[in-house]
Tab-separated table of C-alpha atoms and ligand atoms in Angstrom:
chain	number	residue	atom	x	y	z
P	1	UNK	CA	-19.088	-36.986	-27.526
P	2	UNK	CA	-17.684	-33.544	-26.427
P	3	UNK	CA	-16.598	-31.297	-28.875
P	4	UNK	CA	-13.358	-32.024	-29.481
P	5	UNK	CA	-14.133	-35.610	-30.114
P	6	UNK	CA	-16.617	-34.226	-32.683
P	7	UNK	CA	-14.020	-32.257	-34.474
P	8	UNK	CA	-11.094	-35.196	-34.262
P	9	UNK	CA	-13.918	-37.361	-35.877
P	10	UNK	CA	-15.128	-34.678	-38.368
P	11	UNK	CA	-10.888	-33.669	-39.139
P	12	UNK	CA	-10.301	-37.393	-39.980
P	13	UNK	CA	-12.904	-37.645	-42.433
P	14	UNK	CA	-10.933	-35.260	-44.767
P	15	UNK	CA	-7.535	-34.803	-43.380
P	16	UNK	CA	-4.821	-37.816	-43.159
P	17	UNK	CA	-5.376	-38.784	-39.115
P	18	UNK	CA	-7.405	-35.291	-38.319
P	19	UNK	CA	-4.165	-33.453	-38.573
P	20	UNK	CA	-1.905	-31.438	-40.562
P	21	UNK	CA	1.260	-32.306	-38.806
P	22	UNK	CA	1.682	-35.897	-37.537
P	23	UNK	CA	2.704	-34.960	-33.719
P	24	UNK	CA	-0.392	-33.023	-33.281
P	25	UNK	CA	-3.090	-36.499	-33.560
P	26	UNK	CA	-1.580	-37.252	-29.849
P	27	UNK	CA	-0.851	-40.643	-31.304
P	28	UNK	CA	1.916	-41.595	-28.930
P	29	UNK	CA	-0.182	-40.941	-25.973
P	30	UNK	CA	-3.224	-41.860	-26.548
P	31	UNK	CA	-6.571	-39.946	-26.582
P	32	UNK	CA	-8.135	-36.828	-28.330
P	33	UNK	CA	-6.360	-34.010	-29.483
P	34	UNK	CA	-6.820	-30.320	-27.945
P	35	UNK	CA	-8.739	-28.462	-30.794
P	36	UNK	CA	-7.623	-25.080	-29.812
P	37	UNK	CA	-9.901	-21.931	-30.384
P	38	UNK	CA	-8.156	-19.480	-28.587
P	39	UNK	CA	-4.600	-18.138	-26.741
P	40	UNK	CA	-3.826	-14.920	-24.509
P	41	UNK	CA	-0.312	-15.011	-22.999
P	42	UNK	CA	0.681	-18.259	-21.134
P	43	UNK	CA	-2.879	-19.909	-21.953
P	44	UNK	CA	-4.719	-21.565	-24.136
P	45	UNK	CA	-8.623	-22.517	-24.420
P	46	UNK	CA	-9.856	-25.613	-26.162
P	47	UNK	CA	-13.044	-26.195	-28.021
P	48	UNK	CA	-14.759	-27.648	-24.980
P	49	UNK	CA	-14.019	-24.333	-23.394
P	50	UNK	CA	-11.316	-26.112	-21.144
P	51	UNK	CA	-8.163	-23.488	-20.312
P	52	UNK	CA	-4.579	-24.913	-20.428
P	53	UNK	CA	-0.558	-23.484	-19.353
P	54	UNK	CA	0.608	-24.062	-22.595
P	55	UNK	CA	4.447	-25.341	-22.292
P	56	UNK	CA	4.211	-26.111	-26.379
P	57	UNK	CA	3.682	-22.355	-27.615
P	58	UNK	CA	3.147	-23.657	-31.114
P	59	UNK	CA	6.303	-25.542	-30.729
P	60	UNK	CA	8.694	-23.141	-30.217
P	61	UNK	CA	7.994	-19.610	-32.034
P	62	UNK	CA	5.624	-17.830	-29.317
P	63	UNK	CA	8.463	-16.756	-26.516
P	64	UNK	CA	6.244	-13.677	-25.768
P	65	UNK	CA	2.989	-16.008	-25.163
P	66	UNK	CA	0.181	-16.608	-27.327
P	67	UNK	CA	-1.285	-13.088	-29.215
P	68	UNK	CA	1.154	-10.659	-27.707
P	69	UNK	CA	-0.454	-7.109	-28.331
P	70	UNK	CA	2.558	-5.718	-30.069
P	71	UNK	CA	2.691	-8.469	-32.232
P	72	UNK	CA	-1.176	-8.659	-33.162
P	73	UNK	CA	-1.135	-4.515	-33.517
P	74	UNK	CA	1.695	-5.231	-36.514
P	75	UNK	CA	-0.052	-8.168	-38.257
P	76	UNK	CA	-3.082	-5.704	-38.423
P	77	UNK	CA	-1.289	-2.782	-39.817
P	78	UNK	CA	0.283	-4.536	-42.401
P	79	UNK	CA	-2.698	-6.290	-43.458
P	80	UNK	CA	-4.047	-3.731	-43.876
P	81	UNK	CA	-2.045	-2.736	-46.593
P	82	UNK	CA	-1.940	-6.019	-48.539
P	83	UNK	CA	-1.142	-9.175	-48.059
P	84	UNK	CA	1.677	-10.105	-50.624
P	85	UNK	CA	2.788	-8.832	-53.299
P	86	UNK	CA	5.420	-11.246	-54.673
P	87	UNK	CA	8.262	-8.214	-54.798
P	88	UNK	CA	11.025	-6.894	-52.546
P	89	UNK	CA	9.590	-4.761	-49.321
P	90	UNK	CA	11.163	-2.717	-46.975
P	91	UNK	CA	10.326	-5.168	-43.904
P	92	UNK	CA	12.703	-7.804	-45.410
P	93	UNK	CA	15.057	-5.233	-45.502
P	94	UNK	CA	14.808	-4.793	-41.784
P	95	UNK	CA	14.395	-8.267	-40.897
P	96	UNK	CA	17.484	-9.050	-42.411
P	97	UNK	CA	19.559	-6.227	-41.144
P	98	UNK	CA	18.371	-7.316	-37.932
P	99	UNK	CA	19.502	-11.162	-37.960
P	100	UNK	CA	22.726	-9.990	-39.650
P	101	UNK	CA	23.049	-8.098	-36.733
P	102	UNK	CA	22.260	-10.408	-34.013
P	103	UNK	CA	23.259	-13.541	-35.241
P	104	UNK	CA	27.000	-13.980	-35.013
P	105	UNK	CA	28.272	-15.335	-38.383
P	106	UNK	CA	25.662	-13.801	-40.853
P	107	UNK	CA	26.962	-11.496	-43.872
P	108	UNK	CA	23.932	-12.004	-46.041
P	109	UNK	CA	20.579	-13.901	-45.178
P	110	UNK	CA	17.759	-15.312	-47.208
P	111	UNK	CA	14.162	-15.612	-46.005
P	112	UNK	CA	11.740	-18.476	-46.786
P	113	UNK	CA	8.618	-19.620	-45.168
P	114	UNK	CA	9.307	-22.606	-42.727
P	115	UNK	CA	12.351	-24.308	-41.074
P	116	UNK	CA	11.975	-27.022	-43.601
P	117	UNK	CA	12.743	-25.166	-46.444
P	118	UNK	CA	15.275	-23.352	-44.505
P	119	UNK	CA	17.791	-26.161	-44.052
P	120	UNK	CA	17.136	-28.012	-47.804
P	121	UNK	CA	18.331	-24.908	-49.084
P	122	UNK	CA	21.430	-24.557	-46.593
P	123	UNK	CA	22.135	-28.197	-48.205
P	124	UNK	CA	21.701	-27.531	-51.086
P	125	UNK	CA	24.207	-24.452	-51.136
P	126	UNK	CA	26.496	-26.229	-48.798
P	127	UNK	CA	26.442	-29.200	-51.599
P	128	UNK	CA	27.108	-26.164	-54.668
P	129	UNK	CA	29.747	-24.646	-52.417
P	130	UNK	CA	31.543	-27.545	-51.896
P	131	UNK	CA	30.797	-29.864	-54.788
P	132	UNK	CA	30.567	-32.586	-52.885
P	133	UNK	CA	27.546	-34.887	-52.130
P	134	UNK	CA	27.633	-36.881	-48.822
P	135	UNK	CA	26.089	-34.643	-45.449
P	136	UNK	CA	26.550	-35.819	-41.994
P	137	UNK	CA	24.003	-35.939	-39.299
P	138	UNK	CA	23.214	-36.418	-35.948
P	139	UNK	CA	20.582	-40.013	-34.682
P	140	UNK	CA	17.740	-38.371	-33.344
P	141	UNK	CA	17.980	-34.819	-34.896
P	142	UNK	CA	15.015	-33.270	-36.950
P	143	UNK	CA	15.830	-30.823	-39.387
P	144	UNK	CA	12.489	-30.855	-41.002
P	145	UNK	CA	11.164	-33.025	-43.591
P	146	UNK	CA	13.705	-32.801	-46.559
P	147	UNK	CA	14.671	-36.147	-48.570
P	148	UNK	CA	18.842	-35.988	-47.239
P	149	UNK	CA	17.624	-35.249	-43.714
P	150	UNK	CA	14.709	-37.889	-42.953
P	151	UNK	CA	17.072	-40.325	-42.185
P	152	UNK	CA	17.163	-41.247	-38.350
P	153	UNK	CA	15.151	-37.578	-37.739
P	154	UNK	CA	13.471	-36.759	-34.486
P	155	UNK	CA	10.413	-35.443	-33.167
P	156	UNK	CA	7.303	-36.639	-34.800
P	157	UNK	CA	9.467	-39.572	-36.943
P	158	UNK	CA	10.368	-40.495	-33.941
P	159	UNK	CA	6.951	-40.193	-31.984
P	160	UNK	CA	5.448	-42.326	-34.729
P	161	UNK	CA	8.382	-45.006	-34.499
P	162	UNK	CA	9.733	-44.192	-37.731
P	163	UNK	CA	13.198	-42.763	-37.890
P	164	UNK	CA	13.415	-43.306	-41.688
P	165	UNK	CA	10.166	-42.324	-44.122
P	166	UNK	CA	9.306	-44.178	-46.857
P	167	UNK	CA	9.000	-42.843	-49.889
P	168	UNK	CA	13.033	-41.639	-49.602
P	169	UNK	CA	15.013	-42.777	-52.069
P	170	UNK	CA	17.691	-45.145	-51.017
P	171	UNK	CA	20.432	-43.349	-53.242
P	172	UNK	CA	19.158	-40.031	-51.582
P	173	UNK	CA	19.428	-41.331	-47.972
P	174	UNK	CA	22.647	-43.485	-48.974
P	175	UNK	CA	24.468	-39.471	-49.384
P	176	UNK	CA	23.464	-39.097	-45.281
P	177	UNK	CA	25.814	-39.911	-43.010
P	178	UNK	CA	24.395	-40.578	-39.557
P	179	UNK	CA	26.361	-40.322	-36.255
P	180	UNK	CA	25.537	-40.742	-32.745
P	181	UNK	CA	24.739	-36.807	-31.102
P	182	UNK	CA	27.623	-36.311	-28.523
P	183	UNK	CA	29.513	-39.112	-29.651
P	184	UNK	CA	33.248	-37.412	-30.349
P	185	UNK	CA	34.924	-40.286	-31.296
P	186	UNK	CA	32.420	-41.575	-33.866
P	187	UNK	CA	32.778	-38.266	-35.430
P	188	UNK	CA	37.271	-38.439	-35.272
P	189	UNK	CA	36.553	-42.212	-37.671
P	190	UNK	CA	33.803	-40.957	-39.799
P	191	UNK	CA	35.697	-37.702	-40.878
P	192	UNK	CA	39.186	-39.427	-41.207
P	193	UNK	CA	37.249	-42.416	-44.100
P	194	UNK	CA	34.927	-39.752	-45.392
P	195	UNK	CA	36.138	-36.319	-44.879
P	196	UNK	CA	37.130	-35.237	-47.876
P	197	UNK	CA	33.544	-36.001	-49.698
P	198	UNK	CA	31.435	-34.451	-46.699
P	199	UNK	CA	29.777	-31.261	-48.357
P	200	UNK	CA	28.458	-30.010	-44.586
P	201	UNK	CA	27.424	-31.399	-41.090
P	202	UNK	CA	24.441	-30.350	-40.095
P	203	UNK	CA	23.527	-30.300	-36.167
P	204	UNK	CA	21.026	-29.002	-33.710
P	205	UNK	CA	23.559	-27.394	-31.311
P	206	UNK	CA	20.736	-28.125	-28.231
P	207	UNK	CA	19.103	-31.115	-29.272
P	208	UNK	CA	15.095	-30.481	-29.080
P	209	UNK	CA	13.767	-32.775	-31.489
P	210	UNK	CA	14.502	-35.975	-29.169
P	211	UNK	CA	13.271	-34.321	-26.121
P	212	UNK	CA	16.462	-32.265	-25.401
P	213	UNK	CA	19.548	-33.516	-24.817
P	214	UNK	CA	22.333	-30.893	-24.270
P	215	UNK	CA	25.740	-31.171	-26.177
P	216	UNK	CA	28.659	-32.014	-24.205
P	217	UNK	CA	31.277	-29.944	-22.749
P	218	UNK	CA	34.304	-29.924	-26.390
P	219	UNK	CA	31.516	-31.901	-29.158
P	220	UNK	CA	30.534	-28.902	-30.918
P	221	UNK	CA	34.214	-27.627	-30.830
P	222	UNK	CA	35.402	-30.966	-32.369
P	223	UNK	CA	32.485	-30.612	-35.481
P	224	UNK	CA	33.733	-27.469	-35.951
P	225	UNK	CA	37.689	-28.214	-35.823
P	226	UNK	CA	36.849	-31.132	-38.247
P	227	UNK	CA	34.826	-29.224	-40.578
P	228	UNK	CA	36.887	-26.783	-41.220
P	229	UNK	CA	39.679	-29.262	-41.577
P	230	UNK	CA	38.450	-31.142	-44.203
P	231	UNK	CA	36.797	-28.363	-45.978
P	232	UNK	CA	33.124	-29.579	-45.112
P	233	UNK	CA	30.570	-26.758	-44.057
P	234	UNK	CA	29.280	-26.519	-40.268
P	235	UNK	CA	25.305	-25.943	-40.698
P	236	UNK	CA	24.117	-25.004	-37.256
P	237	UNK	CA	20.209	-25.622	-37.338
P	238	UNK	CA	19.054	-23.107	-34.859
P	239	UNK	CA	14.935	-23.166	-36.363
P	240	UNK	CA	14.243	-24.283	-32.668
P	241	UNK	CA	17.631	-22.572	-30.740
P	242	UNK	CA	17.367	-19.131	-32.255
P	243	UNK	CA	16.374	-16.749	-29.997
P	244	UNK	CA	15.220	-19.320	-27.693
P	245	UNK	CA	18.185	-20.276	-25.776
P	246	UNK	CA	20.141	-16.845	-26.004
P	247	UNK	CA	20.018	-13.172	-28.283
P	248	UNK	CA	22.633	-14.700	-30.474
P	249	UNK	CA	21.356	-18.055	-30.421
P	250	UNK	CA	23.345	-21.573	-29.684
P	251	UNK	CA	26.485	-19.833	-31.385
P	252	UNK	CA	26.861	-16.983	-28.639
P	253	UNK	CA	25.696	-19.777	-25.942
P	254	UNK	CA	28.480	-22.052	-26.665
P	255	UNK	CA	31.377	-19.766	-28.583
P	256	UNK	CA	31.335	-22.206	-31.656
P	257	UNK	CA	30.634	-20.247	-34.992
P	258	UNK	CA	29.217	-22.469	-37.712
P	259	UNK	CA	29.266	-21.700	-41.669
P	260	UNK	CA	25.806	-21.707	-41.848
P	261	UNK	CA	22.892	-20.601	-39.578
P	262	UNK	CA	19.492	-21.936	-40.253
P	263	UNK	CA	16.590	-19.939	-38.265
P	264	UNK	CA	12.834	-20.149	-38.255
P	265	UNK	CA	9.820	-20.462	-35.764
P	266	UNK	CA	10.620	-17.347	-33.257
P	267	UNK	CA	11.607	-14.833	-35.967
P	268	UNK	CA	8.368	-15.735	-36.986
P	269	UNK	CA	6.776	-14.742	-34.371
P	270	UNK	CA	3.973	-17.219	-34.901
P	271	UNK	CA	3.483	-16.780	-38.193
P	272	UNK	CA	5.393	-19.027	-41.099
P	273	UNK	CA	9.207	-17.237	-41.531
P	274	UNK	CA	12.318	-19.370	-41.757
P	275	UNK	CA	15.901	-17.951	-43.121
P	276	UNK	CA	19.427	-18.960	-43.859
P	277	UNK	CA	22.404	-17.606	-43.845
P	278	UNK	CA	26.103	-17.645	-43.473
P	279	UNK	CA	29.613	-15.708	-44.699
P	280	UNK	CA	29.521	-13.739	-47.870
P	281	UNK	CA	31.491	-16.124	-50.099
P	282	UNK	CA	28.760	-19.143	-49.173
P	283	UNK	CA	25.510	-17.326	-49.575
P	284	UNK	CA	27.008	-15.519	-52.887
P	285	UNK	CA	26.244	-18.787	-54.500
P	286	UNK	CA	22.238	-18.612	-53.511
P	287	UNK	CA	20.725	-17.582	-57.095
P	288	UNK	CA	20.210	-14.560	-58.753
P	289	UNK	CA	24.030	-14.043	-57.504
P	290	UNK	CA	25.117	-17.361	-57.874
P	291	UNK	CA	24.231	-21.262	-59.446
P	292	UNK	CA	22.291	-22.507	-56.329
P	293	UNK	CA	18.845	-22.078	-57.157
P	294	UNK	CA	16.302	-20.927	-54.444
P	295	UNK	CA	13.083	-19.590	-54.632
P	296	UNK	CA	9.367	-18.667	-52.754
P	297	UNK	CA	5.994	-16.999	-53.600
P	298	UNK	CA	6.054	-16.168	-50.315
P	299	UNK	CA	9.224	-16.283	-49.082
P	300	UNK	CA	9.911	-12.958	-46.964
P	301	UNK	CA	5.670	-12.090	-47.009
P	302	UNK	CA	5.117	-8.496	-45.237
P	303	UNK	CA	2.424	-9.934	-42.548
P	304	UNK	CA	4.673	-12.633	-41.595
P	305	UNK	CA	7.678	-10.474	-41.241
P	306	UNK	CA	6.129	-8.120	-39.750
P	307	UNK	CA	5.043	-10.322	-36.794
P	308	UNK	CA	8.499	-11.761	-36.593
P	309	UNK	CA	10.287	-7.979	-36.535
P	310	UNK	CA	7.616	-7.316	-33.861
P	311	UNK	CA	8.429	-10.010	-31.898
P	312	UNK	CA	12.479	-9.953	-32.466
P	313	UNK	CA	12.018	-6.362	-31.344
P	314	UNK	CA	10.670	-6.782	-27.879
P	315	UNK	CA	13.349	-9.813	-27.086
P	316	UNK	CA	16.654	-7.642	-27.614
P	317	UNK	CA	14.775	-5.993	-24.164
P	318	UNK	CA	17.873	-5.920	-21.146
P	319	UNK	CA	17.139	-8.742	-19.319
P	320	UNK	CA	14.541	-10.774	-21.676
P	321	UNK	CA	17.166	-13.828	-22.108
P	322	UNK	CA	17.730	-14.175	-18.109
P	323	UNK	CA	14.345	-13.570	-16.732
P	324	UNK	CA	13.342	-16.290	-19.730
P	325	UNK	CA	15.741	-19.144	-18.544
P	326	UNK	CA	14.890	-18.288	-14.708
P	327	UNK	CA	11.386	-18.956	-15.204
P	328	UNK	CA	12.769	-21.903	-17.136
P	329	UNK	CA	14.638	-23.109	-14.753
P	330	UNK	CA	12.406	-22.786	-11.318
P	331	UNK	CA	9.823	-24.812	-13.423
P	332	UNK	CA	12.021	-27.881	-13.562
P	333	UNK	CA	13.598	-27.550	-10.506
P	334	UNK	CA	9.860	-27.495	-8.798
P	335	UNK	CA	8.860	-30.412	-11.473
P	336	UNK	CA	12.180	-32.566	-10.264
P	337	UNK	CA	11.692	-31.365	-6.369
P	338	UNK	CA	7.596	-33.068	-6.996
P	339	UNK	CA	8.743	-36.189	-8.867
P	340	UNK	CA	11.263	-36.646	-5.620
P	341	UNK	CA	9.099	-36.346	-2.727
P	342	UNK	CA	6.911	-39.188	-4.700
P	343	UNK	CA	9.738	-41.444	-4.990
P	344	UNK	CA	9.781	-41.117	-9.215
P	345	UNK	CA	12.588	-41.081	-10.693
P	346	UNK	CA	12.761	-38.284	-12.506
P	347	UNK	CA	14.734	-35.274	-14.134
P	348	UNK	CA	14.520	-31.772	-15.779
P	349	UNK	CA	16.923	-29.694	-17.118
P	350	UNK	CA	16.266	-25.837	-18.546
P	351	UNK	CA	18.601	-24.323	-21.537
P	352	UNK	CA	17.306	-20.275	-22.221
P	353	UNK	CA	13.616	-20.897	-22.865
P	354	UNK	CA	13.524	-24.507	-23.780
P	355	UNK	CA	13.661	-27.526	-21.631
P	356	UNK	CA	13.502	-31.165	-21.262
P	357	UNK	CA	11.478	-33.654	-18.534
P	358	UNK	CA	12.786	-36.924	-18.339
P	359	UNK	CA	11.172	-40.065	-16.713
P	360	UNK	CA	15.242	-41.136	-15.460
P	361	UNK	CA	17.336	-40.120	-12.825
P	362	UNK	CA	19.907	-38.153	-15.131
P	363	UNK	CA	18.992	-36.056	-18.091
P	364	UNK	CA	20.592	-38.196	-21.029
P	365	UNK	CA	23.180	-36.814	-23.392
P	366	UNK	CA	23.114	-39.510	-26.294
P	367	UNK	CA	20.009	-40.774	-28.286
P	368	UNK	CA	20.475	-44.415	-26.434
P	369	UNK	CA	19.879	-42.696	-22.949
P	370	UNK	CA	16.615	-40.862	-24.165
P	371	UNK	CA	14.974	-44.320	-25.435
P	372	UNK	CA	16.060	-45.337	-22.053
P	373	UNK	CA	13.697	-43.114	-20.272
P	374	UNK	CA	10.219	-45.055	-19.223
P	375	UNK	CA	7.855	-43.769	-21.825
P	376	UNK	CA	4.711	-45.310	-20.245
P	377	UNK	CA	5.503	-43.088	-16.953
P	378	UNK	CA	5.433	-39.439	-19.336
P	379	UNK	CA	2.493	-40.927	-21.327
P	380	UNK	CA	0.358	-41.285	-17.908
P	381	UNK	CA	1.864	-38.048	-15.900
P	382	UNK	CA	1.096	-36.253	-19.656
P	383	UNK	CA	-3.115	-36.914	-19.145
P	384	UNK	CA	-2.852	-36.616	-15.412
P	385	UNK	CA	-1.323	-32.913	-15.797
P	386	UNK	CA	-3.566	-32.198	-18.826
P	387	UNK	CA	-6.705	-33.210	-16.462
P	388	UNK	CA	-5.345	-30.644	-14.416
P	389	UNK	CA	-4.844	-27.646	-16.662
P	390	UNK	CA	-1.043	-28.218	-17.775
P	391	UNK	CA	-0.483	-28.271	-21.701
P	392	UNK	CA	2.486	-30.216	-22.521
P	393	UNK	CA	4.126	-31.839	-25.907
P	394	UNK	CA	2.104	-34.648	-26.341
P	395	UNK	CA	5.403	-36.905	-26.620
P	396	UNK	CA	8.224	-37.962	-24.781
P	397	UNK	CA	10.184	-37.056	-27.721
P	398	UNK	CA	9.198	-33.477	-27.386
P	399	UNK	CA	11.330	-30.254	-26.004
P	400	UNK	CA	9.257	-27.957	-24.051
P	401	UNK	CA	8.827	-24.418	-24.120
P	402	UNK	CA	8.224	-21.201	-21.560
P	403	UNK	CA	7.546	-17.888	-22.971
P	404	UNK	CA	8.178	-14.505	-21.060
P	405	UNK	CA	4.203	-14.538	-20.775
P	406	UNK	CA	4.748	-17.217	-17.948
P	407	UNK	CA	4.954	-15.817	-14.698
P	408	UNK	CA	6.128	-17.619	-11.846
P	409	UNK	CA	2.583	-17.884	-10.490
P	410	UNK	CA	2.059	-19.748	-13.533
P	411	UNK	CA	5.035	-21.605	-12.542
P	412	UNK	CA	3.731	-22.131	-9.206
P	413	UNK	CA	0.788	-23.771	-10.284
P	414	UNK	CA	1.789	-26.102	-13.027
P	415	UNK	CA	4.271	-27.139	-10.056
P	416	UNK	CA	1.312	-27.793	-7.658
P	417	UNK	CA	-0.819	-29.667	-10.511
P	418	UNK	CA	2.433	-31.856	-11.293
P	419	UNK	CA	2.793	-32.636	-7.747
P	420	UNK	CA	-0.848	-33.684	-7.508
P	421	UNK	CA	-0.725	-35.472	-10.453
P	422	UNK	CA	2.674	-37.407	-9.832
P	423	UNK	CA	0.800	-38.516	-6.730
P	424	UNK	CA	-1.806	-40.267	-8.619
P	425	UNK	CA	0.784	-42.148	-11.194
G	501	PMP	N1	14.899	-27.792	-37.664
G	501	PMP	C1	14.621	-27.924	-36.353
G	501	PMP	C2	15.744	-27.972	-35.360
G	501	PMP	C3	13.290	-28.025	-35.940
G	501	PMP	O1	13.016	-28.163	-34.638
G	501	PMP	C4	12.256	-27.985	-36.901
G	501	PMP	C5	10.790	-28.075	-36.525
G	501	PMP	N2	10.485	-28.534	-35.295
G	501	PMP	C6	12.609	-27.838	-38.250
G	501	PMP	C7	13.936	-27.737	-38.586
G	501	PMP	C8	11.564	-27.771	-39.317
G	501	PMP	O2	10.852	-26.592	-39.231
G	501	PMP	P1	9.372	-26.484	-39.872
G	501	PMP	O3	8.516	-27.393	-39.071
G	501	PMP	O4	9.046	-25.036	-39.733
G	501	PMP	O5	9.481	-26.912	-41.288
């Protein structure tokens, strides 16, 4: 038994399947998890000593690579001066003048700790705003582990083969609304017999939570034309888009401006940060202003913000967004130009930082097309390219992720060990 295999085994014992968040047991493709001791940059080591490319960068919050010096030098000095203190500091201050700034859309923001928390409250004041109950949402789309939004949710629900959790109360689920992702017309029926009791739709504006599936050219117009004409709130859910695909996020990619932003995982930098926000008149409601009531120990803490301000400070760089997607993008093109000259069919496709691999000749654009795509083909090109040094989601389900730590040599090899291993499929 190596030493990850001791450490699964010895995790298990005492923690529900050796992990503390389900995607991580590598349950949809087999094997032993990666216990992972140590990251510099684009790499990571495991406990057996084995060094990786990481494409998962803690899924999603590391676009500068794993233990970026600026980032590490503010953890310390903040530390250093206590750890929380449970009352208003001047970093929260700053971090929130920054995402008002950046973010188009954002009069007044709230921090909180994950991107969990981050959209249940953006429901929850979309549903005061509006005093109405029913939210709409889109098959395949994970917006954390709220009751209202585990109903046909993404990533690991899906990796696990359950789209609905129990324990979620059927009245609860009953107020969700669920609509095929890209699916305009859907959305023209259920807004003309519903409309006027939808409190907010709430979307992933790039899809990354059922490997990624890009919205089409006029869908996130329509949500927004709709919403606004019935009166419902637009909730984009950029935990995973923000500051991934773009500066300002999915809303400067695609020109659509939603009611309310939801952010988390890069302003983190690593370390646990999510936020909301939205116009004035919305986020006036969020308590001690207004009736919606909201609250964290740690919501805002001074270590975590400060690795997220460090981290948000070094992206506004000139530049950082288009050297980001071209590494991005020459690492699918290579992956799609390997899977070709070995006759597998095949596809890639790179938005800002994130991407998607897909085991079918098109990227898919609906939730159909991705369960489409031949699963068994990812699971065994996943353990080929891990053999070889290449660190990808452990799920077909999955987004990936490059950081600006990931040069093109790194690009260059992950290429060459992809080739190899699509060889050997
Ligand atoms: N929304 C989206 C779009 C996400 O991708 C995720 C996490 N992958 C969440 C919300 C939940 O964030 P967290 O895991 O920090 O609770």
């Amino acid at each position: 038994m190596n030493r990850n295999e001791a450490l699964f085994a010895r995790a298990q014992r005492v923690i529900p399947g050796g992990v503390n968040s389900p995607v991580r047991a590598f349950r949809a493709v087999g094997g032993t998890p990666r216990f992972i001791v140590r990251g510099r940059g684009s790499r990571i080591w495991d406990a057996d000593g084995r060094e990786y490319l990481d494409y998962v960068g803690s899924w999603g919050p590391l676009v500068l690579g794993h233990a970026d010096p600026d980032v590490v030098a503010a953890v310390h000095r903040t530390a250093e001066c206590g750890l929380s203190f449970g009352a208003p500091t001047e970093l929260e201050a700053e971090m929130a003048e920054l995402l008002v700034r950046l973010i188009p859309g954002l009069d007044l923001v709230r921090l909180v700790s994950s991107g969990t928390e981050a959209t249940m409250s953006a429901l929850r004041l979309a549903r005061g705003f509006t005093g109405r109950s029913r939210i709409l949402k889109f098959e395949g789309c994970y917006h954390g582990h709220a009751d209202s939004l585990l109903v046909k949710a993404g990533s690991g629900a899906l990796t696990l083969g359950l789209p609905d959790s129990a324990g979620v109360p059927p009245e609860t689920a009953a107020q969700t609304l669920v609509l095929s992702y890209n699916d305009t017309a859907q959305l023209d029926a259920m807004f003309g017999e519903f409309g006027s009791s939808i409190a907010c739709a709430i979307v992933e504006p790039v899809a990354g939570n059922m490997n990624l599936v890009a919205p089409r050219a006029g869908f996130l117009q329509r949500l927004r034309e709709l919403c606004t004409r019935h009166g419902a709130l637009l909730i984009f859910d950029e935990v995973m888009t923000g500051f991934r695909v773009a500066l300002g996020g999915a809303q400067a990619l695609y020109g659509v401006q939603a009611d309310l932003v939801t952010l988390g995982k890069v302003i983190g930098g690593g370390m646990p940060v999510g936020a909301f926000g939205g116009r004035r008149e919305i986020m006036e409601k969020i308590a001690p202003l207004g009736p919606v009531y909201q609250a964290g120990t740690l919501s805002g803490n001074p270590v975590a913000v400060a690795a997220g301000l460090a981290t948000l400070k070094k992206v506004q760089a000139t530049g950082f967004y288009d050297s980001l997607a071209a590494t991005t993008r020459s690492l699918c093109e290579g992956l799609t130009g390997a899977a070709r000259k070995h006759g597998i069919p095949f596809s890639a496709q790179a938005i800002g930082g994130m991407f998607g691999m897909y085991f079918r000749e098109e990227p898919p654009s609906t939730y159909a097309e991705v369960m489409h795509c031949d699963k068994q083909a990812f699971n065994r090109f996943f353990h080929a390219v891990l053999e070889r040094g290449i660190y990808f989601a452990p799920s077909a389900y999955e987004a990936g992720f490059a950081s600006a730590a990931h040069s093109m040599a790194d690009v260059a090899a992950t290429i060459a060990a992809a080739d190899d291993a699509f060889g050997s499929l």
